[in-house]
Amino acid sequence: MTNSTLAGQVALITGGGTGIGLGCARALAADGAAVVLAARNTERLEAAAERLVAELPDAEVATVACDVTDEASVAAACEHAAEMGRFSIVVANAGYGSASPFHLTSTEEWNGVINTNLTGAFITMREAVPHLVAAGGGSIVAVSSIAGVETHRFMTPYTVSKAGLEMLVKQVADELGPSRIRANAVRPGLVPTDATEGMMQVPAIVDDYLAQMPLGRAGLPEEIGAAVRFLAGPESAWVTGTCMSVDGGHHLRRGPNLDAVMDMLHPDGTAPTA
Ligand code: NAP
C-alpha cells in the first residue's frame, strides 16, 4: 500500500533500477510519488519497475533509458518526467567506483568515474532545474559516499568525484534556494549492492569496514532510501545544502583498508619504486 504524502509529485531517479537507487525509488513510491527510473540498461529497468509495481500496486512507475554523461539523453529523461506531472524531485544517484594505485590510475579511468559521478550529476541537476522551477520548486538529493569525506586509498577518482559532488550540492542549494529549490546529499557507508559485490567476497575488507562502524553492520538500500525520502519531502522543507551520513557511524572513524584488493590486483606492490 502507498500513502499520499508525495502524491502529485514526480521523482526522477538516475541509476534507479538497482541497489541504492531502487531503494530510493521504493521509498518515494511508497509515499505516493510517481517515479521514473533512469539508467542505461533498459532490461534491468523494466524488471525493477515490474517488481516495484508488484510490491506497491498503487504506484506509478515509469522507466527511461538514460546515460547521465550524455546531455541530450538526460534532457529527454527530464522531459519524460515532466510529461508525467509535477516534476519536483530529482535523485542524482548514478555512479560507480574503481580501484587502482594512484600512480597507475589512467586518465581514462579518472575521466570515466568523474564524468559519471560528478559531471553526470551536474548535467542531471542542470537539466532538471528549469522543470523544478516550472513546478513551483523542488528537491534535489544527490547520493554521495563516505568516500567524499574519508580517504579510501586506491580509489582516488571515486573519492574526488564524491567530494566534488558535495560541493556541487552546496552550490545548487545556495544559488537556487530563492527559486524554492533545495539540494542535499546523503552519504552512504557500505551497502551490499551489485557495486560492492566483489568487496563483500573478501572477509578482510568486510571485517575492516565493520570495525570502523559503531553500529557494526552494513546498511540496506532501504535505509538510504529513507534518508533520501526525508530530504525529498515536506518534513525537510527548511533543510538545504546539507550532506547526511547514513553509514552506521563509519564517518566517525577512518576509511576502509583496501589493501586486500590491491594485493590481488597488484601482487608486486602498490607503491612506485624509487
Ligand atoms: P549499483 O547497483 O551498481 O548502482 C549504480 C547505478 O548507476 C546502476 O543502476 C547503473 O545502471 C547506474 N549508472 C551507472 N552509470 C550510469 C550512467 N552513465 N548513466 C545512467 N546510469 C548509470 O550500485 P549502488 O551501490 O546502488 O550505487 C548507487 C550509488 O550509491 C552510486 O553513486 C554509488 O557511488 C553510491 N554509493 C554506494 C555505496 C555502497 O556501498 N553500495 C556506498 C556509498 C555510495 P546502468 O548500468 O544500467 O546505467
Coordinates of C-alpha atoms and ligand atoms in Angstrom, one line a residue:
M1 CA 0.0 0.0 0.0
T2 CA 1.2 3.5 -0.7
N3 CA 0.3 6.6 1.3
S4 CA -0.2 10.1 -0.2
T5 CA 2.4 12.4 1.3
L6 CA 4.2 12.9 -2.0
A7 CA 1.1 12.4 -4.2
G8 CA 1.0 14.6 -7.3
Q9 CA 4.8 14.8 -7.5
V10 CA 7.1 13.1 -10.0
A11 CA 10.6 11.9 -9.0
L12 CA 13.4 11.1 -11.4
I13 CA 16.0 8.7 -10.0
T14 CA 19.2 8.1 -12.0
G15 CA 20.5 4.6 -11.5
G16 CA 17.0 3.8 -10.3
G17 CA 16.9 0.2 -11.4
T18 CA 19.3 -1.3 -9.0
G19 CA 20.7 -1.2 -5.5
I20 CA 20.5 2.2 -3.7
G21 CA 18.7 3.9 -6.5
L22 CA 15.9 1.3 -6.4
G23 CA 15.8 1.6 -2.6
C24 CA 15.2 5.4 -3.1
A25 CA 12.5 4.8 -5.8
R26 CA 10.7 2.3 -3.5
A27 CA 10.7 4.8 -0.6
L28 CA 9.4 7.6 -2.8
A29 CA 6.8 5.5 -4.5
A30 CA 5.6 4.1 -1.1
D31 CA 4.8 7.7 -0.1
G32 CA 2.8 8.4 -3.3
A33 CA 5.3 9.9 -5.7
A34 CA 5.3 8.8 -9.4
V35 CA 8.8 7.5 -10.0
V36 CA 10.9 7.5 -13.2
L37 CA 13.7 5.0 -13.1
A38 CA 16.5 6.2 -15.4
A39 CA 19.6 4.2 -16.4
R40 CA 21.4 2.7 -19.4
N41 CA 20.3 -1.0 -19.1
T42 CA 16.6 -0.9 -20.1
E43 CA 16.1 -4.6 -19.4
R44 CA 17.1 -4.1 -15.7
L45 CA 15.0 -1.0 -15.5
E46 CA 11.9 -2.9 -16.8
A47 CA 12.5 -5.8 -14.3
A48 CA 12.8 -3.3 -11.5
A49 CA 9.7 -1.4 -12.4
E50 CA 7.7 -4.7 -12.6
R51 CA 9.0 -5.6 -9.1
L52 CA 8.1 -2.2 -7.7
V53 CA 4.5 -2.4 -9.1
A54 CA 4.1 -5.9 -7.7
E55 CA 5.1 -4.6 -4.2
L56 CA 3.2 -1.4 -4.5
P57 CA 0.2 -1.9 -6.7
D58 CA -0.9 1.7 -6.5
A59 CA 2.5 3.1 -7.5
E60 CA 3.0 4.9 -10.8
V61 CA 6.4 3.7 -12.1
A62 CA 8.0 4.6 -15.5
T63 CA 11.4 3.8 -17.0
V64 CA 13.5 5.8 -19.3
A65 CA 16.8 4.9 -21.0
C66 CA 19.4 7.5 -19.9
D67 CA 23.1 7.9 -19.8
V68 CA 24.0 10.7 -17.4
T69 CA 27.1 11.5 -19.3
D70 CA 25.0 12.4 -22.4
E71 CA 23.3 15.8 -22.1
A72 CA 20.6 15.0 -24.7
S73 CA 19.7 11.8 -23.0
V74 CA 19.4 13.5 -19.6
A75 CA 17.3 16.3 -21.1
A76 CA 15.0 13.7 -22.7
A77 CA 14.6 11.9 -19.3
C78 CA 13.7 15.2 -17.6
E79 CA 11.1 15.9 -20.4
H80 CA 9.7 12.4 -19.8
A81 CA 9.3 13.1 -16.1
A82 CA 7.7 16.5 -16.7
E83 CA 5.2 15.0 -19.1
M84 CA 4.0 12.7 -16.2
G85 CA 3.0 15.6 -13.9
R86 CA 4.6 17.9 -11.4
F87 CA 8.3 17.0 -11.7
S88 CA 9.7 18.2 -8.5
I89 CA 12.1 15.6 -7.1
V90 CA 15.5 14.5 -8.5
V91 CA 17.7 11.8 -7.1
A92 CA 21.2 12.0 -8.6
N93 CA 22.3 8.6 -7.7
A94 CA 24.0 7.1 -10.8
G95 CA 27.7 6.3 -10.1
Y96 CA 30.4 3.8 -9.8
G97 CA 33.9 3.3 -8.4
S98 CA 37.2 1.9 -9.5
A99 CA 40.3 0.8 -7.7
S100 CA 44.0 1.4 -8.7
P101 CA 47.1 2.6 -7.1
F102 CA 47.3 6.4 -7.6
H103 CA 50.4 6.3 -9.9
L104 CA 48.8 3.6 -12.1
T105 CA 45.4 5.3 -12.4
S106 CA 44.9 6.0 -16.1
T107 CA 43.3 9.2 -17.4
E108 CA 40.6 7.0 -18.9
E109 CA 39.8 5.6 -15.5
W110 CA 39.8 9.0 -13.9
N111 CA 37.6 10.5 -16.7
G112 CA 35.1 7.6 -16.6
V113 CA 34.4 8.0 -12.8
I114 CA 34.4 11.8 -12.8
N115 CA 32.2 12.0 -15.9
T116 CA 29.6 9.7 -14.4
N117 CA 29.6 10.6 -10.7
L118 CA 30.3 14.3 -10.9
T119 CA 29.7 15.7 -14.4
G120 CA 26.7 13.3 -14.8
A121 CA 25.2 14.6 -11.5
F122 CA 25.9 18.2 -12.7
I123 CA 24.1 17.6 -16.0
T124 CA 21.2 15.9 -14.2
M125 CA 20.7 18.8 -11.8
R126 CA 21.2 21.4 -14.5
E127 CA 18.7 19.8 -16.9
A128 CA 16.1 19.3 -14.1
V129 CA 16.3 22.8 -12.6
P130 CA 14.0 24.5 -15.2
H131 CA 11.4 21.8 -14.7
L132 CA 11.6 22.2 -10.9
V133 CA 11.2 26.0 -11.3
A134 CA 8.2 25.4 -13.5
A135 CA 6.8 23.1 -10.9
G136 CA 7.0 25.9 -8.3
G137 CA 10.1 24.4 -6.6
G138 CA 11.5 21.1 -5.8
S139 CA 14.1 19.0 -4.0
I140 CA 17.4 17.6 -5.4
V141 CA 19.1 14.8 -3.5
A142 CA 22.5 13.5 -4.5
V143 CA 23.9 10.2 -3.4
S144 CA 27.4 10.9 -2.3
S145 CA 29.5 8.4 -0.2
I146 CA 31.6 8.2 2.9
A147 CA 34.4 8.4 0.3
G148 CA 33.5 12.0 -0.2
V149 CA 34.9 12.8 3.3
E150 CA 37.2 9.9 4.3
T151 CA 40.2 8.9 2.2
H152 CA 39.9 5.5 0.5
R153 CA 43.5 4.5 -0.5
F154 CA 43.5 3.3 -4.2
M155 CA 40.2 5.0 -5.0
T156 CA 41.3 8.5 -5.9
P157 CA 38.8 9.2 -8.8
Y158 CA 35.9 8.0 -6.7
T159 CA 36.8 9.9 -3.6
V160 CA 37.4 13.1 -5.6
S161 CA 34.2 12.7 -7.5
K162 CA 32.1 12.4 -4.4
A163 CA 33.9 15.3 -2.6
G164 CA 33.1 17.4 -5.7
L165 CA 29.5 16.2 -5.7
E166 CA 29.1 17.5 -2.2
M167 CA 30.3 21.0 -3.2
L168 CA 28.0 20.8 -6.2
V169 CA 25.1 20.2 -3.9
K170 CA 26.1 23.2 -1.7
Q171 CA 26.4 25.5 -4.8
V172 CA 23.0 24.5 -6.1
A173 CA 21.5 24.9 -2.6
D174 CA 22.9 28.4 -2.2
E175 CA 22.1 29.6 -5.7
L176 CA 18.7 28.1 -6.2
G177 CA 17.2 28.5 -2.8
P178 CA 15.5 31.7 -3.8
S179 CA 13.8 29.7 -6.6
R180 CA 12.4 27.3 -4.0
I181 CA 14.8 24.5 -5.0
R182 CA 16.5 22.6 -2.2
A183 CA 19.6 20.5 -2.7
N184 CA 21.0 18.0 -0.2
A185 CA 23.1 14.8 -0.2
V186 CA 23.1 11.5 1.6
R187 CA 26.5 9.9 2.3
P188 CA 26.1 6.1 2.5
G189 CA 28.6 3.8 4.0
L190 CA 28.9 0.2 3.0
V191 CA 25.7 -1.2 1.4
P192 CA 25.7 -4.6 -0.3
T193 CA 24.7 -4.0 -3.9
D194 CA 26.0 -5.0 -7.4
A195 CA 28.7 -2.4 -7.0
T196 CA 30.1 -3.8 -3.7
E197 CA 29.6 -7.5 -4.6
G198 CA 33.3 -8.1 -5.2
M199 CA 34.4 -6.4 -2.0
M200 CA 31.8 -8.3 0.0
Q201 CA 33.6 -11.5 -1.0
V202 CA 36.8 -10.5 0.8
P203 CA 36.5 -11.1 4.5
A204 CA 39.5 -8.9 5.4
I205 CA 37.8 -6.0 3.8
V206 CA 34.3 -6.6 5.2
D207 CA 35.8 -7.1 8.7
D208 CA 37.7 -3.8 8.4
Y209 CA 34.6 -1.9 7.3
L210 CA 32.6 -3.3 10.2
A211 CA 35.4 -2.5 12.6
Q212 CA 35.0 1.2 11.6
M213 CA 31.3 1.3 12.3
P214 CA 30.0 1.9 15.8
L215 CA 26.7 0.2 14.7
G216 CA 28.7 -2.8 13.5
R217 CA 26.8 -3.8 10.3
A218 CA 26.4 -2.9 6.7
G219 CA 23.4 -0.9 5.5
L220 CA 20.4 -1.6 3.4
P221 CA 19.3 0.2 0.2
E222 CA 16.0 0.9 2.0
E223 CA 17.9 2.7 4.8
I224 CA 19.5 5.1 2.2
G225 CA 16.1 5.4 0.6
A226 CA 14.5 6.5 3.9
A227 CA 17.0 9.3 4.2
V228 CA 16.6 10.4 0.6
R229 CA 12.8 10.3 1.1
F230 CA 13.2 12.6 4.1
L231 CA 15.3 15.1 2.2
A232 CA 12.9 14.9 -0.8
G233 CA 9.7 15.5 1.2
P234 CA 8.0 18.3 3.1
E235 CA 9.4 17.1 6.5
S236 CA 12.8 18.7 5.4
A237 CA 11.3 21.9 4.0
W238 CA 13.8 24.0 5.8
V239 CA 16.8 21.8 5.1
T240 CA 19.2 22.7 2.2
G241 CA 22.9 22.4 1.5
T242 CA 23.4 19.5 3.9
C243 CA 25.1 16.1 3.5
M244 CA 23.7 13.5 5.8
S245 CA 25.8 10.5 6.7
V246 CA 23.9 7.2 6.7
D247 CA 26.7 4.8 7.5
G248 CA 26.4 3.1 10.9
G249 CA 28.7 5.9 12.2
H250 CA 31.6 5.0 9.9
H251 CA 32.4 8.7 9.3
L252 CA 33.5 8.9 13.0
R253 CA 36.4 6.6 12.3
R254 CA 38.6 6.1 9.2
G255 CA 38.2 5.0 5.6
P256 CA 38.4 1.3 4.9
N257 CA 41.6 -0.7 4.5
L258 CA 41.5 -1.9 0.8
D259 CA 45.0 -3.5 0.8
A260 CA 43.5 -7.0 0.2
V261 CA 42.0 -5.8 -3.1
M262 CA 45.4 -4.3 -4.2
D263 CA 47.2 -7.5 -3.1
M264 CA 45.0 -9.3 -5.6
L265 CA 45.3 -6.8 -8.4
H266 CA 48.9 -5.8 -7.9
P267 CA 50.8 -8.6 -6.1
D268 CA 54.1 -6.9 -6.9
G269 CA 53.3 -3.9 -4.7
T270 CA 51.3 -0.7 -5.0
A271 CA 54.0 1.9 -4.3
P272 CA 56.0 3.5 -7.1
T273 CA 59.6 2.3 -6.9
A274 CA 62.4 4.8 -6.2
Ligands
NAP1 P1 24.7 -0.2 -8.4 O1 23.6 -1.1 -8.1 O2 25.8 -0.6 -9.3 O3 24.0 1.2 -9.0 C1 24.6 2.1 -9.9 C2 23.6 2.5 -10.9 O4 24.0 3.6 -11.6 C3 23.1 1.4 -11.8 O5 21.7 1.3 -11.8 C4 23.6 1.9 -13.2 O6 22.7 1.5 -14.2 C5 23.6 3.4 -13.0 N1 24.6 4.1 -13.8 C6 25.9 3.9 -13.9 N2 26.5 4.7 -14.8 C7 25.4 5.3 -15.4 C8 25.3 6.3 -16.4 N3 26.4 6.7 -17.2 N4 24.1 6.8 -16.7 C9 23.0 6.4 -16.1 N5 23.0 5.5 -15.1 C10 24.2 5.0 -14.7 O7 25.4 0.4 -7.1 P2 24.9 1.2 -5.8 O8 25.8 0.7 -4.7 O9 23.4 1.1 -5.7 O10 25.3 2.7 -6.3 C11 24.4 3.7 -6.3 C12 25.1 5.0 -5.8 O11 25.4 4.8 -4.4 C13 26.4 5.3 -6.5 O12 26.5 6.7 -6.8 C14 27.5 4.9 -5.5 O13 28.7 5.6 -5.7 C15 26.8 5.2 -4.2 N6 27.3 4.6 -3.0 C16 27.2 3.2 -2.9 C17 27.7 2.6 -1.7 C18 27.6 1.2 -1.5 O14 28.3 0.7 -0.5 N7 26.9 0.4 -2.3 C19 28.3 3.4 -0.7 C20 28.3 4.8 -0.9 C21 27.8 5.4 -2.1 P3 23.2 1.2 -15.7 O15 24.5 0.4 -15.6 O16 22.0 0.4 -16.2 O17 23.3 2.5 -16.4

